[in-house]
Coordinates of C-alpha atoms in Angstrom, one line a residue:
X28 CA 114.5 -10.3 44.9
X29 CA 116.9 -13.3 43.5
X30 CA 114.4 -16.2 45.4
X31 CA 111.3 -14.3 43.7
X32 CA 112.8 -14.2 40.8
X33 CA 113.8 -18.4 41.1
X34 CA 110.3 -19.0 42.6
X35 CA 108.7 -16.9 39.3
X36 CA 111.1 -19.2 36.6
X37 CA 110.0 -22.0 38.3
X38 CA 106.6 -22.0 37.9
X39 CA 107.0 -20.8 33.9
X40 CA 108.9 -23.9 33.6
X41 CA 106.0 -25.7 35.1
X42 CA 103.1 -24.0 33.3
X43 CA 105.5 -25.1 30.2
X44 CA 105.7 -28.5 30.5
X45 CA 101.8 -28.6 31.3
X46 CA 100.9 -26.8 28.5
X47 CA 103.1 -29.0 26.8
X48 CA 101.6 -32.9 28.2
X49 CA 97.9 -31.2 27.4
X50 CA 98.8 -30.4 24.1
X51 CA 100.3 -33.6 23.3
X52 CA 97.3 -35.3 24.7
X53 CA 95.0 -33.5 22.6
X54 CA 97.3 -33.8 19.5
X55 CA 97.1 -37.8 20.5
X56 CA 93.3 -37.5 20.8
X57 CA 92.8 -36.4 17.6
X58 CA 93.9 -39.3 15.7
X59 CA 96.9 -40.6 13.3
X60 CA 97.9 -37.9 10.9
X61 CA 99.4 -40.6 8.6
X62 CA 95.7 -42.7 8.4
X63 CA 94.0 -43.1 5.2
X64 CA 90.7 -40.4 5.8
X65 CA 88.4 -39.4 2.6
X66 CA 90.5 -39.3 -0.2
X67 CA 93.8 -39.8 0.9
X68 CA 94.4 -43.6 1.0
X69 CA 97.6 -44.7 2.7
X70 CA 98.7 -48.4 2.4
X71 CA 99.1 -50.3 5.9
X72 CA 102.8 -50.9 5.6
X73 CA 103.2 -47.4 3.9
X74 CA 101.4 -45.5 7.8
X75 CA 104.0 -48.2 9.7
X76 CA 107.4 -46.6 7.9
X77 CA 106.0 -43.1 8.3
X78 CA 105.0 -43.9 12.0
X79 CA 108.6 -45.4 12.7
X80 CA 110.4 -42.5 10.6
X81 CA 108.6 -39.7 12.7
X82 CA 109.0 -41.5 15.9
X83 CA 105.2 -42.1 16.6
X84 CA 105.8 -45.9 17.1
X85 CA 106.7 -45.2 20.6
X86 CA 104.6 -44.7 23.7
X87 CA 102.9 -41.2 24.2
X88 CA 105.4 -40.7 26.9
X89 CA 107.9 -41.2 25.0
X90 CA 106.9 -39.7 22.5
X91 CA 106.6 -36.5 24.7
X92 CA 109.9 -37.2 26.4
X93 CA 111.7 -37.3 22.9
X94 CA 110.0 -34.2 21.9
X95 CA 110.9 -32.4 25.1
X96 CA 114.6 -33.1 25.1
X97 CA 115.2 -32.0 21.4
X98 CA 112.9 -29.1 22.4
X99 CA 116.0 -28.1 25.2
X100 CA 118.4 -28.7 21.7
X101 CA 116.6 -26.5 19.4
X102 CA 115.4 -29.3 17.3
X103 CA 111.7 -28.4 16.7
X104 CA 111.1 -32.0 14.6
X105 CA 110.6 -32.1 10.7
X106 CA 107.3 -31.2 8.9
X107 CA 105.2 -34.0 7.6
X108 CA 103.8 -32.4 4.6
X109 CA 107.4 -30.7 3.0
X110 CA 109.5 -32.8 5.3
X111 CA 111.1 -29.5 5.8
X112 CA 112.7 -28.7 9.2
X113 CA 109.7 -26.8 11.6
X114 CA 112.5 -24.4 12.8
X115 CA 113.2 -23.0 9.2
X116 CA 109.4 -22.9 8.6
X117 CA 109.3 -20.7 11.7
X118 CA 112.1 -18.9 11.2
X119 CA 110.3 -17.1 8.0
X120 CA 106.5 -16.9 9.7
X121 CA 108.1 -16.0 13.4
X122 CA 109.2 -12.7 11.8
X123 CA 106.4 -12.0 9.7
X124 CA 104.2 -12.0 12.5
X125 CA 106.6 -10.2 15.0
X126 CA 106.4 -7.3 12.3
X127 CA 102.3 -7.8 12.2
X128 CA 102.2 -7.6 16.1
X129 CA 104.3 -4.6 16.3
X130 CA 102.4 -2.4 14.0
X131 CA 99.1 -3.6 15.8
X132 CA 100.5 -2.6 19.2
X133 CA 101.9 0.9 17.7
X134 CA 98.4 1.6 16.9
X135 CA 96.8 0.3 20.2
X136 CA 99.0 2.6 21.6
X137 CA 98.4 5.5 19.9
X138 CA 94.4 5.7 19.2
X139 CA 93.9 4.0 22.7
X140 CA 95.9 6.6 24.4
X141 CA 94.7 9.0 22.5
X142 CA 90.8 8.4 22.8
X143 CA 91.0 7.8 26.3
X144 CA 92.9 11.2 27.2
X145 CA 90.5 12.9 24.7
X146 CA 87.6 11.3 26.9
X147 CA 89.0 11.7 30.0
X148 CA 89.6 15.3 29.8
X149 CA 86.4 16.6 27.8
X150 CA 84.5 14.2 30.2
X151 CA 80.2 14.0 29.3
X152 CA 81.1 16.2 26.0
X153 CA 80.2 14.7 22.5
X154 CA 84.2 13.5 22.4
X155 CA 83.5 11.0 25.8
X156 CA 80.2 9.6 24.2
X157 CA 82.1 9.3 20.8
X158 CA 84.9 7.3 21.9
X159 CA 82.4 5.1 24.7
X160 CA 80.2 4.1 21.4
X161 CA 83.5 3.5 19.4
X162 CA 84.8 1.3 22.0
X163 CA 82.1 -0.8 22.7
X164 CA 81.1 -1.6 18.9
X165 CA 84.8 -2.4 18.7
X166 CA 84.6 -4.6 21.7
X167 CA 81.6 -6.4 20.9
X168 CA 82.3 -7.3 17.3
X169 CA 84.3 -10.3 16.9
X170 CA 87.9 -10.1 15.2
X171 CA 87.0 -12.0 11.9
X172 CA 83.8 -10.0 11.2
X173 CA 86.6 -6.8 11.4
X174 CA 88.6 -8.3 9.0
X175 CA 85.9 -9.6 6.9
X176 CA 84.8 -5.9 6.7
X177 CA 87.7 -4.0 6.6
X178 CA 88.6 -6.8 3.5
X179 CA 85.5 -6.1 1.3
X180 CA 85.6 -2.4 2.2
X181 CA 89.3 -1.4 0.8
X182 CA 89.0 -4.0 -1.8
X183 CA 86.1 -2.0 -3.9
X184 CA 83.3 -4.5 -3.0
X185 CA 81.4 -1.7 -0.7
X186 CA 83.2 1.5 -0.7
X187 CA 86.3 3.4 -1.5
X188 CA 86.6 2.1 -5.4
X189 CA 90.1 4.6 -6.0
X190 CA 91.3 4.1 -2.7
X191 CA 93.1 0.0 -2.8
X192 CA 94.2 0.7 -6.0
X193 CA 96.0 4.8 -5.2
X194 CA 97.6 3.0 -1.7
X195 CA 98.8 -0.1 -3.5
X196 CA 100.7 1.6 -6.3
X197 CA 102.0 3.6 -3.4
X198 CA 102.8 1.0 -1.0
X199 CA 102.5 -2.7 -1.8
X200 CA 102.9 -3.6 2.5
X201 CA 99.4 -1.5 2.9
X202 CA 97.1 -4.4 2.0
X203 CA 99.7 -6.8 3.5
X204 CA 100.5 -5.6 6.5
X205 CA 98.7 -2.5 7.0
X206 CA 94.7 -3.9 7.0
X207 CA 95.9 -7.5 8.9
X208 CA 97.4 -5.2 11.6
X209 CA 94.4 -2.6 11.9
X210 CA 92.4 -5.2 12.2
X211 CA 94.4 -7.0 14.8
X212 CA 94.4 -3.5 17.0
X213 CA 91.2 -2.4 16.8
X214 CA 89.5 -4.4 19.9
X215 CA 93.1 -3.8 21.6
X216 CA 92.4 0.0 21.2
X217 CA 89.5 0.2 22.5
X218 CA 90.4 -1.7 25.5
X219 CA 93.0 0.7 26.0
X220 CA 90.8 3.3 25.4
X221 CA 88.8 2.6 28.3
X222 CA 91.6 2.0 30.9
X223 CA 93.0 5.5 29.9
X224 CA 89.7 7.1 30.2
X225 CA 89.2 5.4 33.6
X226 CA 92.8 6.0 35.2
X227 CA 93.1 9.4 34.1
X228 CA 89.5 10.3 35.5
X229 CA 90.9 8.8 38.7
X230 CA 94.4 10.5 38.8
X231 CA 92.2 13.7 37.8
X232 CA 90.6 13.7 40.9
X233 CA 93.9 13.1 43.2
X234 CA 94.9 16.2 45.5
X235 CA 98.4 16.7 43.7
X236 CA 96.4 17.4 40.3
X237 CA 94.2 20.2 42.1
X238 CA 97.5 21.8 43.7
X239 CA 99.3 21.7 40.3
X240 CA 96.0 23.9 39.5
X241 CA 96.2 26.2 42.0
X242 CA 99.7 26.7 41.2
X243 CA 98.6 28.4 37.9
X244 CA 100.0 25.7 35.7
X245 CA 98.6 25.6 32.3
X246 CA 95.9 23.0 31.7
X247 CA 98.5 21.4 28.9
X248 CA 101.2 21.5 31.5
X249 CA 98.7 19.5 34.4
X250 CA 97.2 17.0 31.9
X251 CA 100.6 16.0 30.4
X252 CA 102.9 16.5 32.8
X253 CA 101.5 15.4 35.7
X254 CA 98.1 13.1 34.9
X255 CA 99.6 11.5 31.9
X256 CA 102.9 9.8 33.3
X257 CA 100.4 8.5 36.5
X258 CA 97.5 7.2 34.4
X259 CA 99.9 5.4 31.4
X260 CA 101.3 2.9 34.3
X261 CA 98.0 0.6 33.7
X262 CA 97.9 1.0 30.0
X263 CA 101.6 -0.4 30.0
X264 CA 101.0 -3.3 31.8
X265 CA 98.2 -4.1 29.9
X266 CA 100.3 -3.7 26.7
X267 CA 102.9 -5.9 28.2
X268 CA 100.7 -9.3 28.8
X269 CA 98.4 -8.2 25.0
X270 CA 101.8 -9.4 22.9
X271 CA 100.6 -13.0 23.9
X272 CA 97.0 -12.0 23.3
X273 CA 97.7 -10.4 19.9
X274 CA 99.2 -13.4 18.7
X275 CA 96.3 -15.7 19.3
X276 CA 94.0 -13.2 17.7
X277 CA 96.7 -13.5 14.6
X278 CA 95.7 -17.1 13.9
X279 CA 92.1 -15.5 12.5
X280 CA 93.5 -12.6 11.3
X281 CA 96.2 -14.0 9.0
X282 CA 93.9 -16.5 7.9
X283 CA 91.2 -14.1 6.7
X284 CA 94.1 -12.0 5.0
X285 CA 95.8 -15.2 3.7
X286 CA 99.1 -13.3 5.5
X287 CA 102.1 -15.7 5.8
X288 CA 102.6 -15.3 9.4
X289 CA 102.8 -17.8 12.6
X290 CA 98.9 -17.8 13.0
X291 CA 98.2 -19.0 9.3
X292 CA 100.7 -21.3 9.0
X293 CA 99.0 -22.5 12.4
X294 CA 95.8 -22.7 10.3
X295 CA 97.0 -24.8 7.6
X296 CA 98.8 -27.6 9.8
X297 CA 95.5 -28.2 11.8
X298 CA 94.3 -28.5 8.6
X299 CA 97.2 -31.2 7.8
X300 CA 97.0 -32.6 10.9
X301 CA 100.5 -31.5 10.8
X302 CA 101.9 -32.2 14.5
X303 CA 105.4 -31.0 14.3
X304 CA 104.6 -27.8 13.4
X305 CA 101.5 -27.2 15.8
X306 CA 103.5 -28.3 18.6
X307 CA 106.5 -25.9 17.6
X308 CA 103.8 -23.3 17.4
X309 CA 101.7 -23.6 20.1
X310 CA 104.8 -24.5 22.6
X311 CA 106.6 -21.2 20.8
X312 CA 103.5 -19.2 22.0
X313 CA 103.1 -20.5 25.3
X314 CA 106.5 -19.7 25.8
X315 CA 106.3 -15.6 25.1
X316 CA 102.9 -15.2 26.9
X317 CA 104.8 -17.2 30.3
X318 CA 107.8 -15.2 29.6
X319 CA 106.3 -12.1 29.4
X320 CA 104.0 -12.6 31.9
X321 CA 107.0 -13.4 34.0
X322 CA 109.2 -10.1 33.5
X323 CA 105.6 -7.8 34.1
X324 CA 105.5 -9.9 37.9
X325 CA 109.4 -9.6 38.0
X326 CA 109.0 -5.6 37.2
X327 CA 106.3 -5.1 39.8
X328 CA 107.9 -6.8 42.4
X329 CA 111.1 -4.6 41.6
X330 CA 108.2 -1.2 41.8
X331 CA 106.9 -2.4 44.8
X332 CA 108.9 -4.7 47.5
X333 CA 105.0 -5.7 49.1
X334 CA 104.3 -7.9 46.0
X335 CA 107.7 -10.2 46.5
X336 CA 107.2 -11.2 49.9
X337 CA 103.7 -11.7 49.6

C-alpha cells in the first residue's frame, strides 16, 4: 500500500508541474500585460521598471523557475492591478467559493439521490419518465443559460414578482449564495440522478435483494437497508472527483451572479491580463482536482487490493 501510495504522489507532482509549464506558456503566448493596448498607453521606460519589478525581465524559464520555488514558500506573487499580495486576495475568494461549492454539492446530493431512488423504484411509472425528462433538459442546457434564467426569473423580470423581495427581507445569502449554488448543482443533480437510477436498478436485480424479499422484509426495509448502501458507492465517487468539476463550472457561475468567489475573480484577471493571480488560481485548482483525484485512487486501492498491484 506505502509504494502505491508514493507511486500515486508522484505522478500528482508531475501532472502539477505540467499543468504548471502549459499554463505559463500560454500566459507567455498571450502577450505583455504591461504593453500599451487601446486606451491604456504605457511609456517605454515606464513597461521596463514594471517588467524588472515583477520579474518578467528574465527568461521564461526563469521566470517559471522563480515562480515554482516561491510557489513551495507560499509566496503566490503580488497583483499587478492593486499590487496587493495574490495570497490575501485568495484568502477572501478561496472561502467564498468553498461555501458556494458546498451548498451545490449538498443539493447534488440530495435531489440526485433522491430522483434516482424515486426512479429506480417506481421504474416505467410517470415518476421514472419525470425525472429522465428532468435530467436530460438539465444536462443539455448549458450552465450560463441556468443562471441567466434562474437570474431574470427570481428577480421579477418573468415570474415570481413577491417572491425576491419576501426571501431577501428574510435572508439576504438567498440571492447570494442560494441562486449561484442552485445553479451550479443542477447539471451535477441530474447526473447523479442517472447513476442512482442505474445502480440501484442493477443492485435491484442481484439475488441477495430477492432473498431479503422472500424473507418478508418490508419493501422500506429492502430498498434502504440493503439497495441503498450498495448503489450510493458510485454516486460517492462521483461526488468525490465533481469538487474539481464544480469549481470550473464556478468561473461562469460567479460571473453571471457577479458573486465574489475564486471563479469571478478568475474572470476579472483574464480580463486584466492579470498573471499572478491566474497562475495562483489555476495552479490552486489543479492542485484540489489532482489531490482529490489522488485520495479517491488511494481509497479504492485500500477497498480493493486488485487495483494496487495492477
Amino acid at each position: 500500500m506505502g509504494k502505491f501510495v508514493i507511486r500515486r504522489l508522484a505522478q500528482a507532482v508531475m501532472v502539477v508541474i505540467a499543468a504548471t509549464i502549459l499554463l505559463f506558456i500560454g500566459l507567455f503566448v498571450l502577450g505583455d500585460p504591461f504593453s500599451s493596448s487601446g486606451d491604456k498607453v504605457v511609456p517605454p521606460a515606464t513597461q521596463a521598471i514594471l517588467r524588472a519589478k515583477f520579474g518578467m525581465d528574465q527568461s521564461l524559464p526563469m521566470q517559471y523557475l522563480t515562480y515554482l520555488g516561491n510557489l513551495f514558500t507560499g509566496d503566490l506573487g503580488v497583483d499587478f492591478e492593486q499590487r496587493r499580495p495574490v495570497a490575501d486576495m485568495l484568502s477572501t475568494a478561496v472561502p467564498a467559493t468553498a461555501r458556494l461549492a458546498l451548498i451545490a454539492i449538498v443539493l447534488d446530493v440530495i435531489i440526485g439521490v433522491a430522483a434516482g431512488i424515486i426512479a429506480a423504484v417506481w421504474r416505467y411509472s410517470i415518476w421514472d419518465v419525470l425525472v429522465t425528462i428532468l435530467t436530460t433538459l438539465a444536462i443539455g442546457v448549458p450552465t450560463f443559460v441556468i443562471g441567466i434564467w434562474l437570474r431574470q426569473a427570481v428577480s421579477g423580470v418573468w415570474f415570481f414578482p413577491q417572491v425576491p423581495r419576501t426571501f431577501t427581507d428574510l435572508a439576504p445569502w438567498y440571492t447570494e449564495v442560494l441562486l449561484p449554488a442552485i445553479t451550479l448543482a443542477i447539471i451535477d443533480a441530474a447526473f447523479i440522478a442517472r447513476l442512482m437510477r442505474g445502480s440501484m436498478l442493477e443492485v435491484l436485480r442481484a439475488d441477495y435483494i430477492r432473498t431479503a424479499r422472500a424473507k418478508g422484509l418490508s419493501e422500506r426495509t429492502v430498498i434502504m437497508k440493503h439497495a441503498f448502501r450498495n448503489s450510493i458507492i458510485p454516486v460517492v465517487t462521483y461526488v468525490g472527483i465533481s469538487i474539481g468539476v464544480l469549481l470550473g463550472g464556478a468561473i461562469i457561475t460567479e460571473t453571471i451572479f457577479q458573486y465574489n468567489g475564486v471563479g469571478y475573480l478568475l474572470y476579472k484577471s483574464i480580463l486584466q491580463n492579470n498573471n499572478p493571480v491566474i497562475m495562483a488560481i489555476v495552479t490552486f485548482g489543479v492542485l484540489v482536482y489532482v489531490g482529490l483525484s489522488m485520495l479517491v485512487d488511494i481509497l479504492y486501492a485500500y477497498l480493493d487490493p486488485r487495483i494496487r498491484l495492477s
